[in-house]
Each structure stands twice: as structure tokens, then as C-alpha cells.
JSON list of C-alpha atoms in Angstrom, two decimals:
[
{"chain": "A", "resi": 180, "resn": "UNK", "atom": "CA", "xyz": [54.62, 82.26, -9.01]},
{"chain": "A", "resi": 181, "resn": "UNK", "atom": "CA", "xyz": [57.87, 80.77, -8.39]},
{"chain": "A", "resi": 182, "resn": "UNK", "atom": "CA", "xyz": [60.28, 83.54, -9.05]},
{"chain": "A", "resi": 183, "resn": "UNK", "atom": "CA", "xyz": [60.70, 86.39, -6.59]},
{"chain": "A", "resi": 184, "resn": "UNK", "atom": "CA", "xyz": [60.66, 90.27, -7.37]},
{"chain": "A", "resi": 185, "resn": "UNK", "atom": "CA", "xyz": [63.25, 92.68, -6.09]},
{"chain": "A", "resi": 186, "resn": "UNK", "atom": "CA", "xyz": [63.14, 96.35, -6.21]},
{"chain": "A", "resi": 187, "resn": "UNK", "atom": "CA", "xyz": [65.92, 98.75, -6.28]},
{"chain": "A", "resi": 188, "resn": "UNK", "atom": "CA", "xyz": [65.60, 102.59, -6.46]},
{"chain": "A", "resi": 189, "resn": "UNK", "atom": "CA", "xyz": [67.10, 104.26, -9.22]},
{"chain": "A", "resi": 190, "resn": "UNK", "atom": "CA", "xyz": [70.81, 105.05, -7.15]},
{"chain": "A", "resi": 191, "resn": "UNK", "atom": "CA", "xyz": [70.80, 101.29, -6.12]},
{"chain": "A", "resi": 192, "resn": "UNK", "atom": "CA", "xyz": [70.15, 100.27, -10.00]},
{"chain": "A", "resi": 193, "resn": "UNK", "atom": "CA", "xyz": [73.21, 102.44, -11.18]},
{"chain": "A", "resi": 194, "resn": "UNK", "atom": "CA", "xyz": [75.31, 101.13, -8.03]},
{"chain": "A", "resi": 195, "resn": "UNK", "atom": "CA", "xyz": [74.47, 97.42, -9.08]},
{"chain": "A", "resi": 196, "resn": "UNK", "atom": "CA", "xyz": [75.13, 98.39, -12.72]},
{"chain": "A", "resi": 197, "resn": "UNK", "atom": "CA", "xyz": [78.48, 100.00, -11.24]},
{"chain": "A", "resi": 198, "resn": "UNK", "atom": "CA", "xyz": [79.44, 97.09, -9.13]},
{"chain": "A", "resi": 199, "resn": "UNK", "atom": "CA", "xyz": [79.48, 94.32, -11.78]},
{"chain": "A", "resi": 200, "resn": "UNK", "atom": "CA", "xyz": [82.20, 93.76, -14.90]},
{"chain": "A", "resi": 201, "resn": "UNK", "atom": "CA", "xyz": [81.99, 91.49, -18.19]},
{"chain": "A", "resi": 202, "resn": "UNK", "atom": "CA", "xyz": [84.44, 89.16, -18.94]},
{"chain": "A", "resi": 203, "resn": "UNK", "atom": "CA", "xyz": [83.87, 86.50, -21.62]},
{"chain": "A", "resi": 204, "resn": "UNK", "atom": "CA", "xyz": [80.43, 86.99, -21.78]},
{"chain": "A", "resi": 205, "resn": "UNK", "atom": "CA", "xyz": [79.94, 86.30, -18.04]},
{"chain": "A", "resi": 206, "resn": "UNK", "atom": "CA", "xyz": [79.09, 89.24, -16.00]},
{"chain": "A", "resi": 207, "resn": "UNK", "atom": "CA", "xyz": [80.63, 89.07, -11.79]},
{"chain": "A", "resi": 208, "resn": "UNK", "atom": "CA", "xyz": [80.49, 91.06, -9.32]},
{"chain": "A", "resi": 209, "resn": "UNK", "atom": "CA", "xyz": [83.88, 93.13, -9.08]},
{"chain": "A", "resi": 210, "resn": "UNK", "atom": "CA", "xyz": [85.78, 92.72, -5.89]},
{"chain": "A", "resi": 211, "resn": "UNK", "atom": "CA", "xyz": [86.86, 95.18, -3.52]},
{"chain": "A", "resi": 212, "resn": "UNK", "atom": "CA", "xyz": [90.54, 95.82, -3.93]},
{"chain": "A", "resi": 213, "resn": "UNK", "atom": "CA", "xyz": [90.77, 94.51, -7.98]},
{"chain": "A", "resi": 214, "resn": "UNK", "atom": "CA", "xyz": [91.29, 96.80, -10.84]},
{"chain": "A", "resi": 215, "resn": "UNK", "atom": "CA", "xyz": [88.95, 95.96, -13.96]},
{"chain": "A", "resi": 216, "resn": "UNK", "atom": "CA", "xyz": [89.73, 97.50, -17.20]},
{"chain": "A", "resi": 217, "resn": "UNK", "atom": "CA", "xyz": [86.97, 100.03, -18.68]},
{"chain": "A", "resi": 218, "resn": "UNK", "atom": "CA", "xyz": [86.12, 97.56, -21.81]},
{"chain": "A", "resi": 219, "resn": "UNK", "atom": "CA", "xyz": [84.84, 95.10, -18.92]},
{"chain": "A", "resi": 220, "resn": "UNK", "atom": "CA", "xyz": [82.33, 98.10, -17.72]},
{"chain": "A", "resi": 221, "resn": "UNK", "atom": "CA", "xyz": [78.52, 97.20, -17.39]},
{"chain": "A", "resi": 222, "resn": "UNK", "atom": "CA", "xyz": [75.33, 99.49, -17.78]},
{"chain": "A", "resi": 223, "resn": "UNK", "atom": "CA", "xyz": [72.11, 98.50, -19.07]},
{"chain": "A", "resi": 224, "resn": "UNK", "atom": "CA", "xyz": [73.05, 97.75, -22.51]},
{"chain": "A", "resi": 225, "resn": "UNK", "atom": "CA", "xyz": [75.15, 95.53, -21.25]},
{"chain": "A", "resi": 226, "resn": "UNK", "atom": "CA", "xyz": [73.58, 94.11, -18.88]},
{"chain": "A", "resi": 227, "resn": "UNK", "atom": "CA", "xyz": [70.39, 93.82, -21.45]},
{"chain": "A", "resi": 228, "resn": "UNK", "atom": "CA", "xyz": [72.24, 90.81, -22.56]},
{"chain": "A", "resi": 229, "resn": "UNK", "atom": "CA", "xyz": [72.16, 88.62, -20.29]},
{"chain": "A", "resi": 230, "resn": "UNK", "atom": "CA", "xyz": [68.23, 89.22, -18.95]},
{"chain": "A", "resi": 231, "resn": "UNK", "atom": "CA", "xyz": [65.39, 87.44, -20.06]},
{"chain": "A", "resi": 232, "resn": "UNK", "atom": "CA", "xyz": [63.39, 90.13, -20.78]},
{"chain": "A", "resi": 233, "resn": "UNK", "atom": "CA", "xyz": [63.07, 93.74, -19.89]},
{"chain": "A", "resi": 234, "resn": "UNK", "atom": "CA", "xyz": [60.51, 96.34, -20.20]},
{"chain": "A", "resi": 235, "resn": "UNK", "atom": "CA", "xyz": [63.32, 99.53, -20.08]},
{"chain": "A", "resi": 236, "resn": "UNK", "atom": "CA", "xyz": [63.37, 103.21, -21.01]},
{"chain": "A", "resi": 237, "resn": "UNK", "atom": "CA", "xyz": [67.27, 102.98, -21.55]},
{"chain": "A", "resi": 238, "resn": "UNK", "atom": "CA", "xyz": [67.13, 99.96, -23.65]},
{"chain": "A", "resi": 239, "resn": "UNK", "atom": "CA", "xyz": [64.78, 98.48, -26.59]},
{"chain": "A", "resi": 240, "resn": "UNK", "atom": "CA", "xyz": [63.42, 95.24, -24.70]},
{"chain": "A", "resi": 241, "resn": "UNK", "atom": "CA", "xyz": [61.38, 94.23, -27.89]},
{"chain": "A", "resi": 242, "resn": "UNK", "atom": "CA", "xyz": [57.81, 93.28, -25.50]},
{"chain": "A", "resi": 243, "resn": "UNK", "atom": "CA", "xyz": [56.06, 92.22, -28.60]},
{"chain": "A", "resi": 244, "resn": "UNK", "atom": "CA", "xyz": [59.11, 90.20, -29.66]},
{"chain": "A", "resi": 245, "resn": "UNK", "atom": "CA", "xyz": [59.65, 88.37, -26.49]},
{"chain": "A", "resi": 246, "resn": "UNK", "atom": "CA", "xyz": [55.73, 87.88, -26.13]},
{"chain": "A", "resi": 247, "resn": "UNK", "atom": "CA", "xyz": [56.01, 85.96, -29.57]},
{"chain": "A", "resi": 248, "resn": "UNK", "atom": "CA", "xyz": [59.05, 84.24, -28.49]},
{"chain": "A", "resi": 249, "resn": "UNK", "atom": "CA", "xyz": [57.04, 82.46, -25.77]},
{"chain": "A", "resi": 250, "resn": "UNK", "atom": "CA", "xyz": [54.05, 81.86, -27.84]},
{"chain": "A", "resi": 251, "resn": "UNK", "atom": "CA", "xyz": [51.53, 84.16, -26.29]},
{"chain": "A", "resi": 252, "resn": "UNK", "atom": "CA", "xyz": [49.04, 87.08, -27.49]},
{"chain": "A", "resi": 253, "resn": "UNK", "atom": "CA", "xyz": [48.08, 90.04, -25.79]},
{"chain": "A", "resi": 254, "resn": "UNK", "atom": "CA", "xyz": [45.58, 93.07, -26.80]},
{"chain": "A", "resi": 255, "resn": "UNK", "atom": "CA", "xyz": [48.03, 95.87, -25.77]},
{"chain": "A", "resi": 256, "resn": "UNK", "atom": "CA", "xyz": [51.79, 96.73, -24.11]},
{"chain": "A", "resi": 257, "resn": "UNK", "atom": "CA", "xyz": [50.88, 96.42, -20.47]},
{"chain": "A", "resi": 258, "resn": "UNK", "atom": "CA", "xyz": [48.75, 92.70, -20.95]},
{"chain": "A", "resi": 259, "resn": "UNK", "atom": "CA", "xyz": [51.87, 91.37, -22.80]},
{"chain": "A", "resi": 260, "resn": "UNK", "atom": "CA", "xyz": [54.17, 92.44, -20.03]},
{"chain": "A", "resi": 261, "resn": "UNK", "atom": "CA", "xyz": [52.23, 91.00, -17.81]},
{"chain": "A", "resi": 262, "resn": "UNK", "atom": "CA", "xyz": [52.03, 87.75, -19.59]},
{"chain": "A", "resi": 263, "resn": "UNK", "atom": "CA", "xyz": [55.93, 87.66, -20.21]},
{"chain": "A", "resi": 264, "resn": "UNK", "atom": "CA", "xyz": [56.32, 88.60, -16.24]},
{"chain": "A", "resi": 265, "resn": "UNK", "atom": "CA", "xyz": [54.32, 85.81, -15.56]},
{"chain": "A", "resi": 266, "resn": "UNK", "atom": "CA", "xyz": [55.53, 83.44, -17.73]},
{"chain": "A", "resi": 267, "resn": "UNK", "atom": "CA", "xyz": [59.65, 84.24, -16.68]},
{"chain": "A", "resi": 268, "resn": "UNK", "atom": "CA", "xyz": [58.34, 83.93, -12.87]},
{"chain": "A", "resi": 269, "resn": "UNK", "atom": "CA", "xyz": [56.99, 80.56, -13.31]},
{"chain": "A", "resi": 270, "resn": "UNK", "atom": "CA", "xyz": [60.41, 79.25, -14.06]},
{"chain": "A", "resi": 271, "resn": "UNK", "atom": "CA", "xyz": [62.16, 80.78, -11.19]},
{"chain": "A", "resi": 272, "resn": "UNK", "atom": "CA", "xyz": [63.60, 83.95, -12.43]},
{"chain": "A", "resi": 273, "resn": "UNK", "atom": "CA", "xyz": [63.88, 87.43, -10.76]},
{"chain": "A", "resi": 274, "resn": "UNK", "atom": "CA", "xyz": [62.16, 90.38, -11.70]},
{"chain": "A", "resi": 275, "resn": "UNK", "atom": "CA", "xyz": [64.13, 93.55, -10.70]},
{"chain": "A", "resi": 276, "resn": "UNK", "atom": "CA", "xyz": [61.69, 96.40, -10.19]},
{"chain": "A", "resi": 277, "resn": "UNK", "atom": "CA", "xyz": [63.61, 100.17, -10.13]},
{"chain": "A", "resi": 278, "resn": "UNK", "atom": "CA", "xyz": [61.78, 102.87, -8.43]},
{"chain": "A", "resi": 279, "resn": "UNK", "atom": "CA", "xyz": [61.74, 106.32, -8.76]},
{"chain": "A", "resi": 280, "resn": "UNK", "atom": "CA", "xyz": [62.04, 106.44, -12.31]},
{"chain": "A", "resi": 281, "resn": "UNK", "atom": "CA", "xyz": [59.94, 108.63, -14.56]},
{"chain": "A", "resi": 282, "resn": "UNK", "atom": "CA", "xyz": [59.15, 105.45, -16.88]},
{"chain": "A", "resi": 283, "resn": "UNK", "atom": "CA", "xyz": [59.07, 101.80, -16.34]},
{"chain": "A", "resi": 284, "resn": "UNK", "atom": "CA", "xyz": [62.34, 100.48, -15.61]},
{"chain": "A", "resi": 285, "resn": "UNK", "atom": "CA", "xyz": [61.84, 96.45, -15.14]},
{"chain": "A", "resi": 286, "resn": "UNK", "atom": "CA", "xyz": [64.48, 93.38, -15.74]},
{"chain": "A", "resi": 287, "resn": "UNK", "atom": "CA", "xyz": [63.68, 90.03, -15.60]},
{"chain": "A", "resi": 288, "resn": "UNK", "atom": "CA", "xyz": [67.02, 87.40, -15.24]},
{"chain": "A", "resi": 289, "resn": "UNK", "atom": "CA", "xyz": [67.16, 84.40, -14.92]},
{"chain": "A", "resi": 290, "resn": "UNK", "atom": "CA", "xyz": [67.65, 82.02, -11.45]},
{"chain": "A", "resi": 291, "resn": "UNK", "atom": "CA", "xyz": [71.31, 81.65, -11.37]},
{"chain": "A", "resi": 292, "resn": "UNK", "atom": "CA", "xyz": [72.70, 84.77, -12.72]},
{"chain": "A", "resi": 293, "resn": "UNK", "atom": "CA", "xyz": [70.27, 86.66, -9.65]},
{"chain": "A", "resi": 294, "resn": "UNK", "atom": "CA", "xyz": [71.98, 84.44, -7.41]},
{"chain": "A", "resi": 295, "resn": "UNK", "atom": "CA", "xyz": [75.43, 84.70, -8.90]},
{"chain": "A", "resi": 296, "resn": "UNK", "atom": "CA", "xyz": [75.01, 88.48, -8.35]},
{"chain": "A", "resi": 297, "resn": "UNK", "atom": "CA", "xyz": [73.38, 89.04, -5.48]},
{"chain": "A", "resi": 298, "resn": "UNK", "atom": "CA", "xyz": [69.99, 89.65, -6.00]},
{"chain": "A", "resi": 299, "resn": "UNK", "atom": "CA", "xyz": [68.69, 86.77, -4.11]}
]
């Protein structure tokens, strides 16, 4: 695999969440110091938007939808994860793992926008 995997508990996910704005469809990492109006806020809804792929409690990531997408087949939820994990990682993108949730909380974004924000 060519991608990497980063895991964040649960308080570090909502911190990252906290610590990034939208602005033209471009999510940054705010600045120390700069005041960012609320419309340019970020949680995962938001920030659904600009992943790959997720496999979220918050938010709908569609697994059977994204496994057709990339022209695959799988026999249940968990096989087709895997295969979309897999398939993401091969082409250099980051799969955020957060811990300590009750359910399974996993992003997958793409090269740039993980380095962009940190996450690499």
C-alpha cells in the first residue's frame, strides 16, 4: 500500500474538525489570531465533501455506492470496505482512523488535501 493511515481519538477528530474553515470549496487550516465567520465552520458533513470515501456513523458514506464507483464486488459491508480502503491506499491517500468511538468512524482523503492539512 502506498497511502499511510493516521489515527486520531475521538477529542483529536473534533479538534481537527474545529481547527479547519471552508472557503470556496477549499477547506484550510484556520490560523491562530484570524477571525472566520460561522458559515465557513467545518464538521463532518462538511468535511464529507471533500474525502474520498468514508465509512462514518455521523455521515451516510454510501460503501456500496463508492464500491460500484470503483468497479468492484464484495459479499458483505466489511469486504467492500476493505476493498475501497485498499483501492484509495494504492493511490496515495490517507486513511484517518478515530478511536474511541462506539461505531466505526473512518475517512479516507486524498494525498494533497492530508498534506494541505496536516495529516501527513
Amino acid at each position: 500500500m502506498h497511502g499511510a493511515v493516521k489515527q486520531l481519538s475521538a477529542a483529536d477528530w473534533e479538534a481537527f474538525l474545529a481547527g479547519l474553515y471552508e472557503r470556496d470549496d477549499r477547506l484550510e487550516l484556520r490560523r491562530a489570531g484570524e477571525t472566520y465567520p460561522p458559515l465557513e465552520d467545518v464538521d463532518a458533513y462538511g468535511f464529507s465533501a471533500h474525502a474520498e470515501a468514508m465509512h462514518s456513523a455521523e455521515v451516510d458514506g454510501d460503501v456500496w455506492g463508492t464500491l460500484e464507483d470503483i468497479e468492484e464486488s464484495a459479499g458483505n459491508e466489511e469486504e467492500a470496505w476493505q476493498k475501497i480502503v485498499a483501492f484509495y491506499l494504492e493511490r496515495g491517500c490517507v486513511l484517518i482512523q478515530v478511536t474511541g468511538t462506539d461505531e466505526r468512524e473512518e475517512w479516507l482523503v486524498g494525498e494533497d488535501l492530508a498534506r494541505r492539512l496536516q495529516l501527513l
